[in-house]
Amino acid sequence: WFLGKELGLSMSIFHTGVPLGAVISFNVMPALAGIFGWRSSQWLVALFALAALIVFLIIFIDSPAERRKESREGQKSLAGILKIGTAVWLLGLIWMLYTSSVSAFMSFSTDFLVRNGFSITTAGFASGLLPVATLLSTPVVGLLIDKFQSQKLFIGSCGLILTGFYIVIFNFPGSSLPLLFTMGIFSSLLPPSVSTLIQQQIKEENLGFAFGLTNTLSNAGGLLAPYIAGYLRDYSGSYLLSFWFYSFLSILITVLVIVLVLRKYGKTD
């Protein structure tokens, strides 16, 4: 559906879904649970998911490109999947590292702030500033991608910037409110950049697998990284090792995008 310079904006709008969902859930679910009990929030999630499915089934139609591909062969062999190209694996790992870093940090940010003198209310508000800032800035990143096509620069910069924020927040927790909001702005550099790169550098017939791979790796990172961060917190008795863990994941993002640039992948990958 989206070609040329529309791709960055369309993917950035798509990626506002996660921070928007986080903002809504952080503010609506606790209030709803407080009034009607915790089950009410679960029922709301289920009803919302059902409504989304119904709307999708009613209005979704294949893109023109999909309709042109109806006569193509179907499933790939395992050997073909493994040979899909290094670019998609690198982008999938980058997406996994980003999700791992941010999700692990967000899982313990409120507790970290409470342990550094914030009230539970203020700590929760501060943690919620990150997805709010990401929500507001992601469409702007999409427009910048369409204009400058600087996805790899955005991804590499995001890794370095997140690393810097982790170090500063750990050492200066009293300034976390403005730091978390600013961190959310810069963290929006990566998601639309990775998504547009996948579509630009991977063959059209491989896109389904490419997005499936990146989402699988992302979910695996989001599942395992908070557990590792929590274990490091319990093992050491402080959040120092956890923050080093967040920083290590973020700096690896920059390392992998440098590898991607050096290998000079093109659209034939």
XYZ file of N, CA and C in Angstrom, residues 23-267:
735
model
N 0.349 3.898 27.278
C -0.198 5.085 27.933
C -1.624 4.825 28.421
N -2.445 4.203 27.566
C -3.831 3.923 27.945
C -3.886 2.948 29.112
N -3.086 1.883 29.011
C -3.149 0.859 30.063
C -2.651 1.384 31.400
N -1.593 2.197 31.387
C -1.069 2.734 32.633
C -2.072 3.648 33.330
N -2.928 4.300 32.545
C -3.845 5.267 33.134
C -5.256 4.731 33.327
N -5.741 3.869 32.431
C -7.129 3.404 32.489
C -7.271 2.158 33.343
N -6.366 1.192 33.153
C -6.532 -0.103 33.824
C -6.522 -0.011 35.350
N -5.578 0.723 35.966
C -5.614 0.801 37.437
C -6.898 1.437 37.962
N -7.369 2.494 37.293
C -8.604 3.152 37.726
C -9.799 2.214 37.587
N -9.839 1.492 36.483
C -10.942 0.557 36.252
C -10.922 -0.566 37.278
N -9.731 -1.090 37.542
C -9.605 -2.166 38.530
C -9.974 -1.681 39.929
N -9.644 -0.417 40.230
C -9.967 0.132 41.536
C -11.450 0.282 41.762
N -12.199 0.543 40.687
C -13.648 0.759 40.815
C -14.419 -0.553 40.736
N -14.090 -1.397 39.737
C -14.879 -2.594 39.464
C -14.153 -3.901 39.794
N -12.914 -3.813 40.289
C -12.158 -5.028 40.568
C -11.212 -5.371 39.432
N -10.202 -6.190 39.756
C -9.157 -6.443 38.765
C -9.667 -7.203 37.545
N -10.715 -8.008 37.698
C -11.229 -8.756 36.547
C -11.784 -7.844 35.460
N -12.271 -6.668 35.871
C -12.854 -5.756 34.880
C -11.818 -5.310 33.861
N -10.580 -5.103 34.300
C -9.544 -4.692 33.349
C -9.244 -5.798 32.356
N -9.289 -7.058 32.809
C -9.049 -8.183 31.901
C -10.190 -8.340 30.898
N -11.409 -8.123 31.353
C -12.545 -8.174 30.435
C -12.463 -7.068 29.386
N -12.008 -5.898 29.800
C -11.866 -4.798 28.847
C -10.842 -5.150 27.771
N -9.724 -5.742 28.180
C -8.705 -6.151 27.206
C -9.283 -7.165 26.225
N -10.010 -8.143 26.737
C -10.588 -9.176 25.870
C -11.600 -8.584 24.894
N -12.465 -7.685 25.386
C -13.465 -7.065 24.516
C -12.810 -6.187 23.458
N -11.759 -5.472 23.848
C -11.061 -4.620 22.895
C -10.417 -5.464 21.800
N -9.797 -6.592 22.196
C -9.175 -7.475 21.210
C -10.218 -8.046 20.257
N -11.384 -8.424 20.783
C -12.459 -8.951 19.943
C -12.970 -7.895 18.978
N -13.133 -6.666 19.470
C -13.591 -5.576 18.601
C -12.569 -5.293 17.500
N -11.284 -5.325 17.859
C -10.242 -5.093 16.855
C -10.272 -6.169 15.784
N -10.487 -7.426 16.186
C -10.562 -8.528 15.217
C -11.740 -8.338 14.271
N -12.886 -7.956 14.821
C -14.076 -7.769 13.980
C -13.849 -6.640 12.980
N -13.301 -5.526 13.451
C -13.033 -4.406 12.541
C -12.042 -4.819 11.455
N -11.018 -5.561 11.834
C -10.021 -6.023 10.862
C -10.670 -6.893 9.790
N -11.495 -7.849 10.209
C -12.131 -8.753 9.253
C -13.075 -8.012 8.315
N -13.676 -6.918 8.798
C -14.639 -6.175 7.981
C -13.946 -5.297 6.951
N -12.891 -4.583 7.354
C -12.342 -3.550 6.472
C -11.050 -3.951 5.767
N -10.387 -5.035 6.201
C -9.087 -5.361 5.607
C -9.256 -5.955 4.218
N -8.451 -5.472 3.295
C -8.346 -6.068 1.966
C -6.875 -6.149 1.602
N -6.534 -7.095 0.716
C -5.154 -7.235 0.293
C -4.694 -6.001 -0.454
N -3.404 -5.693 -0.300
C -2.822 -4.591 -1.055
C -2.732 -4.980 -2.524
N -2.599 -4.001 -3.429
C -2.433 -4.339 -4.848
C -1.275 -5.295 -5.089
N -0.180 -5.120 -4.336
C 0.974 -6.007 -4.506
C 0.620 -7.435 -4.123
N -0.169 -7.610 -3.068
C -0.562 -8.953 -2.651
C -1.457 -9.604 -3.695
N -2.360 -8.838 -4.284
C -3.243 -9.411 -5.287
C -2.467 -9.848 -6.524
N -1.362 -9.145 -6.829
C -0.544 -9.542 -7.974
C 0.236 -10.805 -7.690
N 0.412 -11.146 -6.411
C 1.240 -12.292 -6.054
C 0.433 -13.572 -5.848
N -0.861 -13.540 -6.102
C -1.703 -14.674 -5.765
C -1.284 -15.948 -6.483
N -0.705 -15.816 -7.656
C -0.346 -17.000 -8.421
C 1.047 -17.517 -8.094
N 1.776 -16.843 -7.186
C 3.138 -17.283 -6.873
C 3.134 -18.536 -6.021
N 4.322 -19.202 -5.982
C 4.414 -20.401 -5.156
C 4.277 -20.046 -3.694
N 3.894 -21.076 -2.930
C 3.582 -20.842 -1.523
C 4.763 -20.949 -0.594
N 4.758 -21.942 0.268
C 5.705 -21.987 1.368
C 7.126 -22.218 0.882
N 8.047 -21.691 1.657
C 9.461 -21.887 1.381
C 9.942 -23.139 2.098
N 11.020 -23.724 1.554
C 11.652 -24.832 2.250
C 12.470 -24.281 3.413
N 12.820 -25.167 4.347
C 13.637 -24.750 5.475
C 14.976 -24.223 4.995
N 15.556 -24.876 3.996
C 16.842 -24.424 3.465
C 16.723 -23.014 2.882
N 15.589 -22.746 2.205
C 15.389 -21.415 1.632
C 15.257 -20.348 2.695
N 14.594 -20.707 3.807
C 14.435 -19.758 4.907
C 15.792 -19.424 5.520
N 16.627 -20.449 5.695
C 17.931 -20.227 6.311
C 18.841 -19.388 5.427
N 18.563 -19.388 4.115
C 19.393 -18.640 3.184
C 18.777 -17.294 2.816
N 17.830 -16.840 3.596
C 17.097 -15.631 3.238
C 17.998 -14.405 3.199
N 19.113 -14.443 3.880
C 20.035 -13.311 3.853
C 20.392 -12.828 5.239
N 21.633 -12.384 5.366
C 22.122 -11.947 6.671
C 21.464 -10.651 7.121
N 21.055 -9.817 6.176
C 20.473 -8.521 6.524
C 19.259 -8.670 7.427
N 18.368 -9.591 7.085
C 17.152 -9.738 7.884
C 17.485 -10.269 9.276
N 18.502 -11.136 9.377
C 18.897 -11.631 10.696
C 19.513 -10.523 11.531
N 20.320 -9.670 10.919
C 20.903 -8.548 11.647
C 19.822 -7.582 12.114
N 18.869 -7.274 11.246
C 17.778 -6.367 11.624
C 16.908 -6.992 12.720
N 16.695 -8.318 12.631
C 15.940 -8.993 13.678
C 16.648 -8.937 15.025
N 17.961 -9.124 15.008
C 18.728 -9.047 16.256
C 18.729 -7.627 16.821
N 18.818 -6.639 15.932
C 18.753 -5.239 16.378
C 17.415 -4.966 17.055
N 16.342 -5.431 16.452
C 15.008 -5.232 17.023
C 14.885 -5.949 18.364
N 15.482 -7.155 18.467
C 15.462 -7.902 19.721
C 16.225 -7.156 20.818
N 17.393 -6.620 20.476
C 18.204 -5.906 21.466
C 17.477 -4.662 21.967
N 16.831 -3.954 21.054
C 16.089 -2.747 21.434
C 14.942 -3.101 22.382
N 14.144 -4.096 22.000
C 13.021 -4.504 22.846
C 13.505 -5.005 24.194
N 14.590 -5.788 24.186
C 15.142 -6.309 25.434
C 15.575 -5.183 26.354
N 16.287 -4.227 25.810
C 16.813 -3.135 26.612
C 15.692 -2.289 27.206
N 14.775 -1.854 26.367
C 13.713 -0.951 26.822
C 12.738 -1.663 27.758
N 12.350 -2.903 27.409
C 11.384 -3.611 28.257
C 11.972 -3.947 29.621
N 13.252 -4.339 29.648
C 13.885 -4.630 30.935
C 13.979 -3.368 31.783
N 14.356 -2.260 31.160
C 14.441 -0.997 31.895
C 13.085 -0.571 32.425
N 12.050 -0.643 31.572
C 10.718 -0.220 31.992
C 10.156 -1.112 33.093
N 10.533 -2.384 33.095
C 10.014 -3.305 34.106
C 10.426 -2.911 35.513
N 11.597 -2.286 35.639
C 12.125 -1.979 36.965
C 12.329 -0.478 37.204
N 11.924 0.354 36.251
C 12.159 1.794 36.409
C 11.401 2.364 37.611
N 10.161 1.930 37.799
C 9.380 2.458 38.917
C 10.013 2.072 40.246
N 10.407 0.820 40.389
C 11.042 0.376 41.637
C 12.370 1.091 41.859
N 13.124 1.295 40.784
C 14.399 2.011 40.904
C 14.185 3.426 41.424
N 13.171 4.105 40.900
C 12.909 5.476 41.330
C 12.396 5.529 42.765
N 11.548 4.576 43.145
C 11.053 4.529 44.520
C 12.214 4.339 45.488
N 13.159 3.492 45.138
C 14.325 3.251 45.991
C 15.257 4.460 46.053
N 15.042 5.415 45.141
C 15.855 6.624 45.143
C 15.059 7.847 45.585
N 14.009 7.618 46.373
C 13.326 8.715 47.036
C 12.042 9.200 46.413
N 11.618 8.645 45.288
C 10.360 9.055 44.670
C 9.192 8.359 45.354
N 8.061 9.044 45.403
C 6.854 8.367 45.851
C 6.409 7.405 44.759
N 5.582 6.431 45.106
C 5.136 5.454 44.120
C 4.343 6.127 43.002
N 3.576 7.171 43.366
C 2.789 7.879 42.354
C 3.689 8.623 41.386
N 4.656 9.352 41.912
C 5.565 10.112 41.060
C 6.437 9.181 40.225
N 6.862 8.070 40.830
C 7.687 7.115 40.093
C 6.911 6.513 38.923
N 5.639 6.170 39.154
C 4.815 5.643 38.067
C 4.591 6.667 36.972
N 4.362 7.923 37.384
C 4.187 8.993 36.399
C 5.454 9.178 35.573
N 6.610 9.158 36.230
C 7.881 9.341 35.533
C 8.121 8.219 34.529
N 7.845 6.995 34.936
C 8.028 5.860 34.024
C 7.106 5.972 32.817
N 5.908 6.501 33.036
C 4.968 6.655 31.933
C 5.340 7.744 30.948
N 6.281 8.624 31.323
C 6.691 9.688 30.403
C 7.409 9.144 29.174
N 8.107 8.019 29.339
C 8.861 7.462 28.206
C 7.934 7.066 27.062
N 6.910 6.226 27.288
C 6.023 5.900 26.164
C 5.237 7.089 25.641
N 4.920 8.063 26.504
C 4.224 9.266 26.022
C 5.095 10.013 25.019
N 6.367 10.202 25.365
C 7.272 10.909 24.466
C 7.478 10.132 23.169
N 7.569 8.800 23.277
C 7.721 7.973 22.080
C 6.504 8.099 21.177
N 5.326 8.093 21.779
C 4.083 8.238 21.022
C 4.061 9.551 20.245
N 4.481 10.630 20.888
C 4.420 11.948 20.260
C 5.471 12.122 19.153
N 6.624 11.502 19.329
C 7.737 11.771 18.410
C 7.853 10.788 17.262
N 7.245 9.608 17.358
C 7.419 8.597 16.312
C 6.946 9.062 14.932
N 5.779 9.713 14.789
C 5.405 10.198 13.454
C 6.406 11.191 12.869
N 7.024 12.004 13.713
C 8.038 12.951 13.230
C 9.240 12.191 12.671
N 9.620 11.106 13.350
C 10.722 10.274 12.859
C 10.372 9.700 11.490
N 9.125 9.276 11.323
C 8.700 8.762 10.018
C 8.860 9.781 8.905
N 8.492 11.018 9.180
C 8.664 12.077 8.176
C 10.143 12.301 7.863
N 10.984 12.243 8.887
C 12.429 12.408 8.673
C 13.004 11.260 7.842
N 12.498 10.052 8.068
C 12.941 8.909 7.274
C 12.570 9.102 5.809
N 11.346 9.533 5.561
C 10.918 9.765 4.185
C 11.754 10.837 3.496
N 12.163 11.833 4.251
C 12.893 12.953 3.661
C 14.376 12.642 3.450
N 15.012 11.980 4.450
C 16.466 11.815 4.405
C 16.932 10.374 4.182
N 16.042 9.388 4.369
C 16.417 7.975 4.202
C 17.659 7.627 5.037
N 17.659 8.047 6.293
C 18.823 7.869 7.171
C 18.551 6.830 8.257
N 17.924 5.722 7.880
C 17.523 4.741 8.885
C 18.710 4.174 9.658
N 19.781 3.835 8.961
C 20.915 3.220 9.652
C 21.565 4.204 10.623
N 21.620 5.468 10.236
C 22.137 6.494 11.139
C 21.238 6.623 12.359
N 19.930 6.604 12.159
C 18.985 6.700 13.274
C 19.133 5.509 14.221
N 19.279 4.301 13.661
C 19.393 3.106 14.495
C 20.680 3.146 15.319
N 21.794 3.440 14.648
C 23.068 3.505 15.364
C 23.080 4.587 16.430
N 22.498 5.731 16.117
C 22.430 6.818 17.092
C 21.557 6.441 18.276
N 20.462 5.740 18.010
C 19.550 5.331 19.081
C 20.277 4.450 20.085
N 21.080 3.501 19.596
C 21.820 2.633 20.503
C 22.754 3.401 21.408
N 23.490 4.336 20.832
C 24.431 5.132 21.626
C 23.703 6.039 22.614
N 22.625 6.663 22.161
C 21.894 7.601 23.010
C 21.233 6.885 24.189
N 20.628 5.712 23.929
C 20.022 4.963 25.032
C 21.067 4.567 26.067
N 22.242 4.166 25.590
C 23.321 3.826 26.516
C 23.660 5.013 27.416
N 23.767 6.174 26.804
C 24.065 7.376 27.580
C 22.992 7.694 28.602
N 21.726 7.540 28.222
C 20.641 7.826 29.155
C 20.640 6.853 30.331
N 20.914 5.579 30.083
C 20.962 4.621 31.183
C 22.024 5.014 32.204
N 23.181 5.433 31.707
C 24.272 5.811 32.611
C 23.905 7.056 33.413
N 23.313 8.049 32.741
C 22.975 9.306 33.420
C 21.846 9.098 34.421
N 20.810 8.328 34.044
C 19.680 8.108 34.957
C 20.133 7.365 36.208
N 21.020 6.391 36.046
C 21.489 5.654 37.217
C 22.260 6.568 38.171
N 23.061 7.463 37.616
C 23.894 8.324 38.459
C 23.174 9.569 38.956
N 22.113 9.979 38.236
C 21.369 11.186 38.630
C 19.865 10.892 38.625
N 19.396 9.984 39.476
C 17.973 9.615 39.458
C 17.035 10.768 39.793
N 17.525 11.777 40.507
C 16.670 12.903 40.842
C 16.197 13.695 39.645
N 16.893 13.563 38.524
C 16.516 14.276 37.290
C 15.777 13.369 36.311
N 15.191 12.293 36.819
C 14.625 11.275 35.935
C 13.427 11.755 35.134
N 12.631 12.699 35.647
C 11.444 13.122 34.901
C 11.804 13.700 33.537
N 12.643 14.739 33.458
C 13.005 15.236 32.128
C 13.847 14.245 31.335
N 14.664 13.461 32.035
C 15.513 12.492 31.336
C 14.677 11.404 30.662
N 13.662 10.887 31.348
C 12.837 9.833 30.781
C 12.019 10.341 29.602
N 11.528 11.568 29.695
C 10.776 12.125 28.568
C 11.677 12.292 27.347
N 12.873 12.822 27.566
C 13.812 13.003 26.455
C 14.264 11.657 25.908
N 14.462 10.691 26.781
C 14.838 9.345 26.350
C 13.754 8.749 25.449
N 12.492 8.984 25.791
C 11.398 8.484 24.967
C 11.413 9.074 23.571
N 11.786 10.338 23.451
C 11.872 10.974 22.138
C 12.919 10.277 21.282
N 14.105 10.066 21.846
C 15.184 9.467 21.069
C 14.954 7.973 20.825
N 14.258 7.297 21.724
C 14.013 5.870 21.518
C 13.091 5.612 20.329
N 12.356 6.642 19.905
C 11.469 6.482 18.748
C 12.227 6.444 17.424
N 13.541 6.674 17.460
C 14.328 6.640 16.232
C 14.388 5.244 15.626
N 14.337 4.218 16.457
C 14.638 2.869 15.961
C 13.468 2.111 15.324
N 12.287 2.002 15.961
C 11.254 1.119 15.394
C 10.881 1.392 13.940
N 10.520 2.626 13.548
C 10.187 2.825 12.136
C 11.387 2.667 11.209
N 12.580 2.909 11.717
C 13.782 2.751 10.897
C 14.003 1.282 10.540
N 13.868 0.398 11.521
C 14.040 -1.033 11.254
C 12.956 -1.532 10.303
N 11.711 -1.134 10.533
C 10.611 -1.619 9.700
C 10.754 -1.182 8.246
N 11.158 0.049 8.018
C 11.321 0.505 6.635
C 12.531 -0.144 5.979
N 13.595 -0.370 6.733
C 14.766 -1.048 6.172
C 14.418 -2.460 5.728
N 13.626 -3.158 6.525
C 13.230 -4.514 6.147
C 12.514 -4.493 4.800
N 11.606 -3.560 4.624
C 10.837 -3.520 3.392
C 11.672 -3.054 2.201
N 12.697 -2.259 2.452
C 13.533 -1.765 1.369
C 14.632 -2.740 0.971
N 15.103 -3.550 1.918
C 16.274 -4.375 1.651
C 15.963 -5.855 1.467
N 14.742 -6.267 1.717
C 14.380 -7.673 1.599
C 13.438 -7.850 0.411
N 13.633 -8.936 -0.329
C 12.761 -9.205 -1.466
C 11.307 -9.283 -1.021
N 10.427 -8.854 -1.904
C 9.010 -8.771 -1.560
C 8.448 -10.110 -1.100
N 8.859 -11.211 -1.767
C 8.322 -12.516 -1.407
C 8.851 -13.026 -0.064
N 9.886 -12.375 0.477
C 10.451 -12.780 1.766
C 9.975 -11.919 2.934
N 9.128 -10.928 2.664
C 8.761 -9.980 3.707
C 7.984 -10.634 4.846
N 7.108 -11.583 4.521
C 6.343 -12.245 5.572
C 7.248 -12.932 6.576
N 8.217 -13.675 6.068
C 9.155 -14.338 6.972
C 10.004 -13.318 7.711
N 10.426 -12.256 7.019
C 11.289 -11.247 7.644
C 10.603 -10.603 8.841
N 9.347 -10.204 8.668
C 8.629 -9.592 9.791
C 8.301 -10.623 10.867
N 8.026 -11.864 10.459
C 7.804 -12.914 11.446
C 9.033 -13.172 12.287
N 10.193 -13.172 11.635
C 11.443 -13.385 12.365
C 11.719 -12.260 13.347
N 11.593 -11.013 12.879
C 11.896 -9.882 13.760
C 10.934 -9.835 14.944
N 9.660 -10.139 14.712
C 8.703 -10.130 15.822
C 8.969 -11.266 16.803
N 9.377 -12.432 16.281
C 9.703 -13.553 17.167
C 10.899 -13.217 18.049
N 11.942 -12.670 17.439
C 13.122 -12.298 18.210
C 12.792 -11.199 19.220
N 11.960 -10.247 18.795
C 11.570 -9.164 19.695
C 10.822 -9.697 20.904
N 9.869 -10.597 20.669
C 9.102 -11.155 21.787
C 9.987 -11.982 22.707
N 10.938 -12.713 22.125
C 11.856 -13.500 22.955
C 12.693 -12.588 23.843
N 13.183 -11.484 23.272
C 13.956 -10.535 24.066
C 13.132 -9.883 25.153
N 11.895 -9.506 24.811
C 11.021 -8.891 25.802
C 10.648 -9.828 26.936
N 10.666 -11.135 26.658
C 10.361 -12.116 27.693
C 11.558 -12.385 28.607
N 12.743 -12.540 28.015
C 13.907 -12.976 28.774
C 14.652 -11.835 29.465
N 14.730 -10.668 28.810
C 15.561 -9.586 29.345
C 15.103 -9.099 30.717
N 13.808 -8.889 30.975
C 13.419 -8.471 32.332
C 13.793 -9.501 33.395
N 13.712 -10.790 33.042
C 14.107 -11.819 34.001
C 15.591 -11.698 34.330
N 16.419 -11.499 33.302
C 17.865 -11.375 33.530
C 18.169 -10.134 34.364
N 17.514 -9.021 34.028
C 17.735 -7.783 34.786
C 17.324 -7.951 36.239
N 16.200 -8.633 36.479
C 15.758 -8.871 37.843
C 16.711 -9.780 38.604
N 17.221 -10.789 37.909
C 18.189 -11.687 38.559
C 19.450 -10.922 38.959
N 19.929 -10.055 38.068
C 21.121 -9.266 38.378
C 20.871 -8.348 39.569
N 19.660 -7.798 39.643
C 19.295 -6.945 40.794
C 19.318 -7.745 42.099
N 18.733 -8.926 42.067
C 18.692 -9.748 43.275
C 20.078 -10.257 43.653
N 20.866 -10.608 42.657
C 22.199 -11.164 42.906
C 23.139 -10.125 43.521
N 23.076 -8.890 42.984
C 24.020 -7.862 43.414
C 23.508 -7.009 44.565
N 22.182 -6.974 44.741
C 21.613 -6.144 45.800
C 21.439 -4.696 45.407
N 21.754 -4.343 44.163
C 21.535 -2.982 43.666
C 21.219 -3.076 42.179
N 20.896 -1.926 41.592
C 20.559 -1.902 40.171
C 21.762 -1.630 39.271
N 22.961 -1.604 39.830
C 24.139 -1.282 39.027
C 24.325 -2.274 37.875
N 24.328 -3.569 38.189
C 24.519 -4.571 37.136
C 23.369 -4.561 36.134
N 22.167 -4.291 36.610
C 21.018 -4.220 35.696
C 21.191 -3.090 34.689
N 21.646 -1.940 35.164
C 21.848 -0.821 34.249
C 23.000 -1.082 33.290
N 24.030 -1.771 33.755
C 25.085 -2.164 32.832
C 24.543 -3.131 31.782
N 23.616 -3.971 32.182
C 22.980 -4.903 31.244
C 22.180 -4.138 30.188
N 21.378 -3.151 30.619
C 20.640 -2.334 29.652
C 21.608 -1.662 28.673
N 22.684 -1.120 29.205
C 23.651 -0.398 28.385
C 24.351 -1.325 27.404
N 24.684 -2.529 27.857
C 25.338 -3.506 26.981
C 24.441 -3.854 25.799
N 23.158 -4.085 26.062
C 22.215 -4.391 24.982
C 22.130 -3.233 23.990
N 22.102 -2.015 24.491
C 21.958 -0.849 23.621
C 23.190 -0.622 22.759
N 24.363 -0.794 23.339
C 25.578 -0.554 22.560
C 25.736 -1.616 21.476
N 25.209 -2.822 21.720
C 25.250 -3.856 20.690
C 24.417 -3.470 19.475
N 23.363 -2.664 19.681
C 22.572 -2.175 18.551
C 23.461 -1.409 17.581
N 24.265 -0.515 18.111
C 25.162 0.279 17.274
C 26.203 -0.604 16.589
N 26.720 -1.589 17.311
C 27.707 -2.501 16.724
C 27.105 -3.250 15.533
N 25.880 -3.760 15.694
C 25.262 -4.534 14.621
C 24.915 -3.673 13.412
N 24.500 -2.436 13.642
C 24.176 -1.593 12.487
C 25.454 -1.207 11.736
N 26.576 -1.100 12.441
C 27.856 -0.868 11.761
C 28.195 -2.076 10.884
N 27.964 -3.282 11.396
C 28.179 -4.491 10.592
C 27.287 -4.468 9.361
N 26.033 -4.055 9.551
C 25.085 -3.984 8.430
C 25.561 -3.006 7.363
N 26.086 -1.873 7.792
C 26.589 -0.876 6.845
C 27.820 -1.398 6.121
N 28.728 -2.005 6.837
C 29.969 -2.482 6.235
C 29.728 -3.593 5.222
N 28.693 -4.384 5.424
C 28.414 -5.480 4.488
C 27.714 -4.996 3.235
N 27.262 -3.734 3.254
C 26.716 -3.070 2.056
C 25.596 -3.901 1.394
N 24.584 -4.189 2.198
C 23.462 -4.926 1.647
C 22.631 -4.032 0.748
N 22.083 -4.637 -0.299
C 21.183 -3.925 -1.209
C 19.835 -4.591 -1.213
N 19.010 -4.232 -2.136
C 17.641 -4.730 -2.198
C 17.564 -6.171 -2.687
